[in-house]
C-alpha positions as a Python dict, from the first residue, in 0.01 Angstrom:
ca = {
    (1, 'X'): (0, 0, 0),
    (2, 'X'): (-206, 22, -271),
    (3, 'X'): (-545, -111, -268),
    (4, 'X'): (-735, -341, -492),
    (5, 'X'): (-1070, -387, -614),
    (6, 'X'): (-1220, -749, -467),
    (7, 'X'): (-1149, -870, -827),
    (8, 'X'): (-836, -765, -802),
    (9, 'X'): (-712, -904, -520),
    (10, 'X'): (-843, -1263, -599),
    (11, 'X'): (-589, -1178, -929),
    (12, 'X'): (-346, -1068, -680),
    (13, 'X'): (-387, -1360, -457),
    (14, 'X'): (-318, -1558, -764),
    (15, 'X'): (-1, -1402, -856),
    (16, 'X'): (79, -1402, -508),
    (17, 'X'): (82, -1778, -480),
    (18, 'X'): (275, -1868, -849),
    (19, 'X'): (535, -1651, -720),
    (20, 'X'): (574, -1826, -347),
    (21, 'X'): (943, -2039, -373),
    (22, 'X'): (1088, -1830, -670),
    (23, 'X'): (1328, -1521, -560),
    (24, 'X'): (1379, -1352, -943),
    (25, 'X'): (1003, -1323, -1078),
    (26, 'X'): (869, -1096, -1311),
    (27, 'X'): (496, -1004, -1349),
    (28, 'X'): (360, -923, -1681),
    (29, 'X'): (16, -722, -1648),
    (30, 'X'): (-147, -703, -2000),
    (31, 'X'): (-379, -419, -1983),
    (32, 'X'): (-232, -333, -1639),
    (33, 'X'): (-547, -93, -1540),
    (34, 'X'): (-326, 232, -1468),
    (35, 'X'): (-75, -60, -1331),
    (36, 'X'): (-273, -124, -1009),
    (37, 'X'): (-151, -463, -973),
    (38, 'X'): (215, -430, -1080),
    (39, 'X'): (248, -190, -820),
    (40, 'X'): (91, -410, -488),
    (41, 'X'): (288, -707, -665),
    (42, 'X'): (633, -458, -652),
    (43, 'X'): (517, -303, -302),
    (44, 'X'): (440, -669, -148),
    (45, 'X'): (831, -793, -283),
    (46, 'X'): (637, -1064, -450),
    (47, 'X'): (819, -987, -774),
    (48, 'X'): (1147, -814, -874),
    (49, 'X'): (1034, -665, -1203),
    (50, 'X'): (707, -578, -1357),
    (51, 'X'): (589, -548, -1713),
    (52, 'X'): (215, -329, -1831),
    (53, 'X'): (112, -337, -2140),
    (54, 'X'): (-151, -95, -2280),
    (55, 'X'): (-277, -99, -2633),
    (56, 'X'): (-344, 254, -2601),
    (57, 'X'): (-94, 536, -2506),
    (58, 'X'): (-357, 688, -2225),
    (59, 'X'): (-372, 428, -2039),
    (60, 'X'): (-9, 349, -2103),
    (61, 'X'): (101, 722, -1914),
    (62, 'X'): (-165, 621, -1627),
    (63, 'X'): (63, 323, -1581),
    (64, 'X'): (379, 474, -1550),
    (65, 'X'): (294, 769, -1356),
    (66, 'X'): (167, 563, -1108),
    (67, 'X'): (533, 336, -1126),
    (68, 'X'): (694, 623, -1108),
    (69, 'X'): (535, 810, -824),
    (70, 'X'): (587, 498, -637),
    (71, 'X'): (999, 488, -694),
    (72, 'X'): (1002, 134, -944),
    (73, 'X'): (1105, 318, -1250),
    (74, 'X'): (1460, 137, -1241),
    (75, 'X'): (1236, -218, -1198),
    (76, 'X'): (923, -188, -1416),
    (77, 'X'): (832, -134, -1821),
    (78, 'X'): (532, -5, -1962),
    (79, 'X'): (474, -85, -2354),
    (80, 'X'): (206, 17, -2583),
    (81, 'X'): (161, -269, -2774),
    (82, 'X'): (-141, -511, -2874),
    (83, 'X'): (-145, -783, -2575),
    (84, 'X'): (240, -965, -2564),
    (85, 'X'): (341, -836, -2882),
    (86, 'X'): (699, -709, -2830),
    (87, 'X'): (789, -849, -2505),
    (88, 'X'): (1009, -1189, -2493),
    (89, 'X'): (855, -1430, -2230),
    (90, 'X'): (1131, -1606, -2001),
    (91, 'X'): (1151, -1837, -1680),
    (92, 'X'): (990, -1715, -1411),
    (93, 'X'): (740, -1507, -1583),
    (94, 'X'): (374, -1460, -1451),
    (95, 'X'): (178, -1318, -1721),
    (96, 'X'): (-196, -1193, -1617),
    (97, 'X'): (-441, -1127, -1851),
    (98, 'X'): (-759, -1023, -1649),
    (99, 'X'): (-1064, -779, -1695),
    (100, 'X'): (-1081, -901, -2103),
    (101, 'X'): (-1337, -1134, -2336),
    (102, 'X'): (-1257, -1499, -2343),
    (103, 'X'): (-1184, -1459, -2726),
    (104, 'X'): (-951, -1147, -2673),
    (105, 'X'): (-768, -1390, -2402),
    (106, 'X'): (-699, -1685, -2687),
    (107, 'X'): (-555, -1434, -2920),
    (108, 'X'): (-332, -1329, -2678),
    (109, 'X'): (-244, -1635, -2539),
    (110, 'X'): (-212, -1813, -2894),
    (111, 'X'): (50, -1481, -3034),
    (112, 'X'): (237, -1574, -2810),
    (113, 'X'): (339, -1933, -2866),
    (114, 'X'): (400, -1810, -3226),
    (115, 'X'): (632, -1508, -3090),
    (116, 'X'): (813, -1753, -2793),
    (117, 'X'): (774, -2121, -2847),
    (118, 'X'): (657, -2395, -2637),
    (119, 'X'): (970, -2426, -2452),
    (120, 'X'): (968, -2144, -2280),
    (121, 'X'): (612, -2128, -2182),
    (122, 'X'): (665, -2451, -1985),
    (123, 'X'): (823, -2222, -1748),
    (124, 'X'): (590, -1955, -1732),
    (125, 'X'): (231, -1899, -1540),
    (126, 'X'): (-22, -1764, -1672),
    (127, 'X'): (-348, -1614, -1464),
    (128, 'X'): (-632, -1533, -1662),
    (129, 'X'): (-988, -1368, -1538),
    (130, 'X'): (-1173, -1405, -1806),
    (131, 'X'): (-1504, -1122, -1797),
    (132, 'X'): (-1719, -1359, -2047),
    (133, 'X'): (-1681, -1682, -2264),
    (134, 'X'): (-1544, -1854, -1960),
    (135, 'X'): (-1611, -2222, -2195),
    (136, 'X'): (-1442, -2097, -2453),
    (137, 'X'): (-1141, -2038, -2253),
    (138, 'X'): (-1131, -2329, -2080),
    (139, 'X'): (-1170, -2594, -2413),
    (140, 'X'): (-880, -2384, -2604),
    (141, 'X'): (-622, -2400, -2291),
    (142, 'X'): (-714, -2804, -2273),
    (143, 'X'): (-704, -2836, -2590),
    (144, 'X'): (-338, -2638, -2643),
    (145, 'X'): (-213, -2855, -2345),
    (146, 'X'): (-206, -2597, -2051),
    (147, 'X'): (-253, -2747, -1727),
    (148, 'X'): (-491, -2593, -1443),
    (149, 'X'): (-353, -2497, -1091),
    (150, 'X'): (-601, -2328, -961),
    (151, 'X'): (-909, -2172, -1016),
    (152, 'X'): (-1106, -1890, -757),
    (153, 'X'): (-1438, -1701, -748),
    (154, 'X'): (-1533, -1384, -587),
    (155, 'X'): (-1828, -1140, -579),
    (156, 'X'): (-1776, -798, -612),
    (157, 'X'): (-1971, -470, -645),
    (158, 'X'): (-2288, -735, -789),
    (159, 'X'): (-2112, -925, -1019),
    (160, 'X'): (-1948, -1289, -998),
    (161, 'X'): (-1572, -1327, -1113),
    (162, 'X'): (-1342, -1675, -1153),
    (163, 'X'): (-993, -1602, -1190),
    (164, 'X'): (-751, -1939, -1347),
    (165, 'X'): (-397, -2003, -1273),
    (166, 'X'): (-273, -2241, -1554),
    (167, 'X'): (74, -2373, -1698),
    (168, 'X'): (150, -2497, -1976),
    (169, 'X'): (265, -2861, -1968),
    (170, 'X'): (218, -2943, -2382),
    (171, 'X'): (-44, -3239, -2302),
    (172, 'X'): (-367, -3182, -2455),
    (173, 'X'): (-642, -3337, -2281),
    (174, 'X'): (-1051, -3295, -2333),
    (175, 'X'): (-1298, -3136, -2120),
    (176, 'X'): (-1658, -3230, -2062),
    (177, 'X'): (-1936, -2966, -2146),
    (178, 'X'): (-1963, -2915, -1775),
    (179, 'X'): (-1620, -2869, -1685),
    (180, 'X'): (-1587, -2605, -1961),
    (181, 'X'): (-1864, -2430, -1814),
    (182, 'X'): (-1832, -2470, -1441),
    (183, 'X'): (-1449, -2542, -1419),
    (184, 'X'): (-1289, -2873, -1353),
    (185, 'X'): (-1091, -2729, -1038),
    (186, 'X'): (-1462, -2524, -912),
    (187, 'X'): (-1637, -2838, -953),
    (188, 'X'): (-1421, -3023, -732),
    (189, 'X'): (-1439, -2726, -461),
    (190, 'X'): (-1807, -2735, -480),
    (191, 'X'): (-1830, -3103, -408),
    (192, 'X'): (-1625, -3043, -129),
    (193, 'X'): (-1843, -2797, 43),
    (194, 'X'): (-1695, -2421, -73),
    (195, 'X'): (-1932, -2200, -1),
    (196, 'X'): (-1822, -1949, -235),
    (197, 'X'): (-1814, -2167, -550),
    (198, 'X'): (-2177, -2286, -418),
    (199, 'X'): (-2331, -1942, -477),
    (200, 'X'): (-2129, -1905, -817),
    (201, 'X'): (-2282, -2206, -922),
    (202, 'X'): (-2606, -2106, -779),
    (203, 'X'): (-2562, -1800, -1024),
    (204, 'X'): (-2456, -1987, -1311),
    (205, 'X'): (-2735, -2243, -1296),
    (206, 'X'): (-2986, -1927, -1320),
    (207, 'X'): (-2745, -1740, -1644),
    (208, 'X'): (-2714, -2094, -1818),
    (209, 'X'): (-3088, -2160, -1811),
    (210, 'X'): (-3160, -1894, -1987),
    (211, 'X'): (-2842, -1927, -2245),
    (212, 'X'): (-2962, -2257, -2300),
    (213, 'X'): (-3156, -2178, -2560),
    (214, 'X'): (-2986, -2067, -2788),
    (215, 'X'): (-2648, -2283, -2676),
    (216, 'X'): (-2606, -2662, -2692),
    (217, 'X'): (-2285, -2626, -2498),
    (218, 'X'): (-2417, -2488, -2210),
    (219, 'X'): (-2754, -2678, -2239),
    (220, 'X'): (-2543, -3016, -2176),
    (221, 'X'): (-2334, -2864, -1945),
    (222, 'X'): (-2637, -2764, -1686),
    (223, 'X'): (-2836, -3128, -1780),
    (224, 'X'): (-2448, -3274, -1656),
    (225, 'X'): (-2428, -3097, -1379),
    (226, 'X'): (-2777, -3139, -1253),
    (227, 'X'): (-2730, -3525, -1254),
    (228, 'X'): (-2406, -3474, -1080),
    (229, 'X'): (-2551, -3247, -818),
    (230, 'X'): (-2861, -3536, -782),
    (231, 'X'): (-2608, -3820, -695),
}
């Protein structure tokens, strides 16, 4: 089997549960990271097919080697190509885009609903793991009328990541400064005890102080959530 980082496997985990109920699901790993994940998603049966993309042709052979070595030539593709470019989305799909900038993430995201169309991304999730600009993120898939699912932390070699399953449902909808920071679907685990999301929030309360500064988003985002936490 092959093994994960932490970070990974909360992606994994993610994956994992979009693709419980469906029997013909394809994973779409944009910068698959030597295709790590495609290959415990193929191993696991989780998915029938598997799709990397690498914007580089390195990291693209990496990929493929590792595919291959494993016997899922006949059921996986690797392209060299800028994010989705190239690659038709269709039912069923779960497209990740993790271990990339917030902004990187919206380009992606918003090529694609140019290349495909809204129809088809009705039918398609989407898990993102943003590595910054989590606010960012979160306003633009609100605003664009993606719904969220589910949303998970995890702490690995020192560092805090939050991994987002959304859909997109074509109903925009706003988002307070604090649930762009913190994460509508977080926020509602912490108030209902998770002790994980309490030391996440622990950690953001200490970044966001200092970010505040310089950042009237955040700085009404932690005034919002400290009244929230005080109730």
């Amino acid at each position: 089997m092959q093994n994960l980082t932490v970070r990974l496997e909360m992606v994994f985990g993610q994956v994992k549960a979009a693709a419980s109920g469906s029997s013909e699901v394809r994973v779409i790993d944009v910068g698959s990271d030597h295709g790590y994940l495609a290959l415990r998603c193929l191993e696991d049966g989780i998915v029938k097919n598997a799709v990397c993309t690498e914007i580089h042709e390195g990291p693209a052979r990496k990929s493929q080697a590792a595919l291959k070595g494993a016997g899922y030539s006949e059921v996986s593709e690797v392209h060299v190509t800028d994010g989705l470019i190239g690659v038709t989305l269709k039912d069923n799909d779960i497209v990740v885009i993790a271990g990339m900038g917030g902004l990187n993430i919206i380009d992606i995201i918003s090529q694609a609903i140019k290349d495909n169309g809204t129809d088809v991304l009705k039918n398609v999730t989407f898990v993102l793991q943003p590595q910054k600009s989590n606010e960012i993120v979160r306003k633009y898939l609100a605003e664009t009328g993606f719904a969220y699912v589910d949303e998970t932390v995890c702490y690995d070699r020192d560092i805090f990541y939050n991994c987002m399953r959304v859909i997109y449902k074509g109903i925009a909808f706003g988002l307070t400064d604090e649930q762009a920071c913190y994460g509508p679907l977080l926020i509602n685990k912490f108030d209902n005890g998770d002790k994980e999301v309490s030391l996440y929030f622990e950690h953001l309360n200490k970044i966001f102080e200092i970010r505040k500064r310089s950042n009237p988003t955040v700085k009404s985002a932690l005034e919002e959530r400290k009244q929230n936490e005080g109730k």
